[in-house]
């Protein structure tokens, strides 16, 4: 799962960059607890990225770091 991305990346090479450590590995008692934690982690990540970058900064970074073909429509 890539945060806020809904395209098809099958067979494509991607680059992953880590900006922020959310939490150590942990076990969950059931699937519902895991799903809830994934959603909390996603919200925390969105909050971190929105505080670290304005939309224009993030768009500029992505557009200059990756060619337009890296993000197919």
Short mmCIF file of N, CA and C in Angstrom, two decimals:
data_model
loop_
_atom_site.label_atom_id
_atom_site.label_comp_id
_atom_site.label_asym_id
_atom_site.label_seq_id
_atom_site.Cartn_x
_atom_site.Cartn_y
_atom_site.Cartn_z
N UNK A 1 0.85 -1.16 0.00
CA UNK A 1 0.00 0.00 0.00
C UNK A 1 0.90 1.23 0.00
N UNK A 2 0.65 2.13 -0.93
CA UNK A 2 1.38 3.39 -1.00
C UNK A 2 0.38 4.49 -0.69
N UNK A 3 0.68 5.26 0.31
CA UNK A 3 -0.22 6.29 0.82
C UNK A 3 -0.76 7.18 -0.29
N UNK A 4 -2.07 7.25 -0.40
CA UNK A 4 -2.78 8.12 -1.34
C UNK A 4 -2.43 7.87 -2.80
N UNK A 5 -2.06 6.66 -3.14
CA UNK A 5 -1.78 6.31 -4.54
C UNK A 5 -2.71 5.19 -4.95
N UNK A 6 -3.34 5.33 -6.11
CA UNK A 6 -4.28 4.30 -6.54
C UNK A 6 -3.96 3.73 -7.92
N UNK A 7 -2.79 4.02 -8.47
CA UNK A 7 -2.42 3.51 -9.78
C UNK A 7 -1.93 2.07 -9.72
N UNK A 8 -1.57 1.56 -10.87
CA UNK A 8 -1.08 0.19 -10.99
C UNK A 8 0.44 0.23 -11.17
N UNK A 9 1.19 -0.31 -10.24
CA UNK A 9 2.64 -0.31 -10.30
C UNK A 9 3.20 -1.69 -10.62
N UNK A 10 2.35 -2.62 -10.97
CA UNK A 10 2.81 -3.98 -11.24
C UNK A 10 3.87 -3.96 -12.34
N UNK A 11 5.01 -4.60 -12.07
CA UNK A 11 6.08 -4.69 -13.05
C UNK A 11 6.94 -3.44 -13.17
N UNK A 12 6.68 -2.42 -12.36
CA UNK A 12 7.44 -1.18 -12.43
C UNK A 12 8.47 -1.15 -11.31
N UNK A 13 9.55 -0.46 -11.54
CA UNK A 13 10.55 -0.24 -10.50
C UNK A 13 10.19 1.04 -9.76
N UNK A 14 10.19 0.99 -8.44
CA UNK A 14 9.89 2.19 -7.64
C UNK A 14 11.03 2.45 -6.67
N UNK A 15 11.10 3.69 -6.20
CA UNK A 15 12.07 4.08 -5.19
C UNK A 15 11.30 4.46 -3.93
N UNK A 16 11.76 3.98 -2.81
CA UNK A 16 11.12 4.24 -1.54
C UNK A 16 12.08 5.05 -0.68
N UNK A 17 11.58 6.16 -0.13
CA UNK A 17 12.41 6.99 0.74
C UNK A 17 11.75 7.09 2.12
N UNK A 18 12.54 6.92 3.15
CA UNK A 18 12.03 7.02 4.52
C UNK A 18 12.32 8.40 5.06
N UNK A 19 11.29 9.04 5.61
CA UNK A 19 11.44 10.38 6.18
C UNK A 19 11.20 10.40 7.68
N UNK A 20 10.47 9.42 8.19
CA UNK A 20 9.97 9.52 9.55
C UNK A 20 9.72 8.11 10.09
N UNK A 21 10.16 7.83 11.30
CA UNK A 21 9.91 6.54 11.95
C UNK A 21 8.63 6.66 12.75
N UNK A 22 7.66 5.82 12.44
CA UNK A 22 6.37 5.89 13.13
C UNK A 22 6.37 5.07 14.41
N UNK A 23 6.75 3.81 14.32
CA UNK A 23 6.70 2.93 15.50
C UNK A 23 7.50 1.67 15.22
N UNK A 24 7.92 0.97 16.27
CA UNK A 24 8.60 -0.31 16.06
C UNK A 24 7.58 -1.38 15.65
N UNK A 25 8.09 -2.51 15.23
CA UNK A 25 7.24 -3.64 14.86
C UNK A 25 6.44 -4.08 16.07
N UNK A 26 5.20 -4.47 15.86
CA UNK A 26 4.40 -4.99 16.97
C UNK A 26 3.38 -5.98 16.45
N UNK A 27 2.91 -6.84 17.34
CA UNK A 27 1.89 -7.82 16.99
C UNK A 27 0.53 -7.25 17.36
N UNK A 28 -0.48 -7.68 16.62
CA UNK A 28 -1.84 -7.21 16.85
C UNK A 28 -2.72 -8.39 17.23
N UNK A 29 -3.67 -8.17 18.11
CA UNK A 29 -4.50 -9.28 18.58
C UNK A 29 -5.45 -9.82 17.50
N UNK A 30 -5.81 -8.96 16.53
CA UNK A 30 -6.72 -9.41 15.48
C UNK A 30 -6.62 -8.49 14.28
N UNK A 31 -7.29 -8.85 13.20
CA UNK A 31 -7.24 -8.10 11.96
C UNK A 31 -7.78 -6.68 12.13
N UNK A 32 -8.83 -6.53 12.91
CA UNK A 32 -9.42 -5.20 13.10
C UNK A 32 -8.44 -4.24 13.79
N UNK A 33 -7.69 -4.73 14.76
CA UNK A 33 -6.69 -3.90 15.44
C UNK A 33 -5.59 -3.50 14.47
N UNK A 34 -5.18 -4.42 13.60
CA UNK A 34 -4.17 -4.11 12.59
C UNK A 34 -4.68 -3.05 11.63
N UNK A 35 -5.91 -3.19 11.14
CA UNK A 35 -6.49 -2.20 10.23
C UNK A 35 -6.56 -0.83 10.88
N UNK A 36 -6.98 -0.78 12.14
CA UNK A 36 -7.08 0.50 12.85
C UNK A 36 -5.71 1.15 12.98
N UNK A 37 -4.68 0.35 13.27
CA UNK A 37 -3.32 0.89 13.40
C UNK A 37 -2.81 1.40 12.06
N UNK A 38 -3.10 0.69 10.98
CA UNK A 38 -2.69 1.14 9.65
C UNK A 38 -3.30 2.51 9.35
N UNK A 39 -4.56 2.68 9.67
CA UNK A 39 -5.22 3.97 9.43
C UNK A 39 -4.64 5.07 10.31
N UNK A 40 -4.33 4.76 11.57
CA UNK A 40 -3.67 5.75 12.44
C UNK A 40 -2.30 6.12 11.88
N UNK A 41 -1.54 5.12 11.45
CA UNK A 41 -0.22 5.38 10.87
C UNK A 41 -0.33 6.25 9.63
N UNK A 42 -1.32 5.99 8.78
CA UNK A 42 -1.52 6.78 7.57
C UNK A 42 -1.83 8.23 7.93
N UNK A 43 -2.69 8.45 8.90
CA UNK A 43 -3.03 9.82 9.31
C UNK A 43 -1.82 10.53 9.90
N UNK A 44 -1.04 9.81 10.70
CA UNK A 44 0.17 10.40 11.27
C UNK A 44 1.16 10.78 10.16
N UNK A 45 1.27 9.93 9.17
CA UNK A 45 2.17 10.20 8.05
C UNK A 45 1.70 11.42 7.27
N UNK A 46 0.41 11.50 6.98
CA UNK A 46 -0.13 12.68 6.29
C UNK A 46 0.15 13.95 7.09
N UNK A 47 -0.05 13.90 8.39
CA UNK A 47 0.20 15.07 9.24
C UNK A 47 1.67 15.47 9.20
N UNK A 48 2.55 14.48 9.27
CA UNK A 48 3.98 14.77 9.22
C UNK A 48 4.36 15.42 7.89
N UNK A 49 3.91 14.83 6.78
CA UNK A 49 4.26 15.36 5.47
C UNK A 49 3.67 16.74 5.23
N UNK A 50 2.46 16.99 5.71
CA UNK A 50 1.87 18.31 5.50
C UNK A 50 2.58 19.37 6.35
N UNK A 51 3.13 18.97 7.49
CA UNK A 51 3.89 19.91 8.32
C UNK A 51 5.30 20.12 7.76
N UNK A 52 5.86 19.09 7.15
CA UNK A 52 7.23 19.16 6.65
C UNK A 52 7.31 19.85 5.29
N UNK A 53 6.28 19.71 4.48
CA UNK A 53 6.28 20.26 3.12
C UNK A 53 4.95 20.96 2.85
N UNK A 54 5.01 22.10 2.17
CA UNK A 54 3.77 22.65 1.63
C UNK A 54 3.43 21.82 0.40
N UNK A 55 2.20 21.91 -0.08
CA UNK A 55 1.83 21.17 -1.30
C UNK A 55 2.73 21.55 -2.45
N UNK A 56 3.07 22.85 -2.56
CA UNK A 56 3.93 23.29 -3.65
C UNK A 56 5.34 22.72 -3.52
N UNK A 57 5.87 22.67 -2.32
CA UNK A 57 7.21 22.12 -2.12
C UNK A 57 7.25 20.64 -2.48
N UNK A 58 6.26 19.90 -2.03
CA UNK A 58 6.23 18.47 -2.31
C UNK A 58 6.04 18.22 -3.81
N UNK A 59 5.16 18.98 -4.45
CA UNK A 59 4.96 18.83 -5.89
C UNK A 59 6.24 19.16 -6.65
N UNK A 60 6.92 20.23 -6.23
CA UNK A 60 8.17 20.63 -6.89
C UNK A 60 9.21 19.52 -6.73
N UNK A 61 9.35 19.02 -5.52
CA UNK A 61 10.32 17.96 -5.25
C UNK A 61 10.05 16.74 -6.13
N UNK A 62 8.80 16.29 -6.13
CA UNK A 62 8.46 15.10 -6.90
C UNK A 62 8.63 15.32 -8.39
N UNK A 63 8.24 16.49 -8.88
CA UNK A 63 8.32 16.73 -10.33
C UNK A 63 9.76 16.84 -10.81
N UNK A 64 10.68 17.28 -9.95
CA UNK A 64 12.07 17.40 -10.35
C UNK A 64 12.89 16.14 -10.06
N UNK A 65 12.43 15.37 -9.12
CA UNK A 65 13.14 14.15 -8.77
C UNK A 65 12.76 12.98 -9.67
N UNK A 66 11.52 12.96 -10.10
CA UNK A 66 11.00 11.84 -10.88
C UNK A 66 10.42 12.35 -12.18
N UNK A 67 10.63 11.64 -13.27
CA UNK A 67 10.04 12.07 -14.55
C UNK A 67 8.53 11.87 -14.51
N UNK A 68 7.79 12.60 -15.35
CA UNK A 68 6.33 12.46 -15.36
C UNK A 68 5.89 11.00 -15.58
N UNK A 69 6.66 10.22 -16.29
CA UNK A 69 6.27 8.83 -16.54
C UNK A 69 6.31 7.99 -15.27
N UNK A 70 6.91 8.50 -14.21
CA UNK A 70 6.95 7.75 -12.95
C UNK A 70 5.59 7.69 -12.29
N UNK A 71 4.70 8.60 -12.67
CA UNK A 71 3.36 8.66 -12.07
C UNK A 71 2.32 8.57 -13.17
N UNK A 72 2.07 7.36 -13.69
CA UNK A 72 1.10 7.22 -14.77
C UNK A 72 -0.30 7.57 -14.30
N UNK A 73 -1.08 8.09 -15.19
CA UNK A 73 -2.46 8.48 -14.85
C UNK A 73 -3.37 7.29 -14.92
#
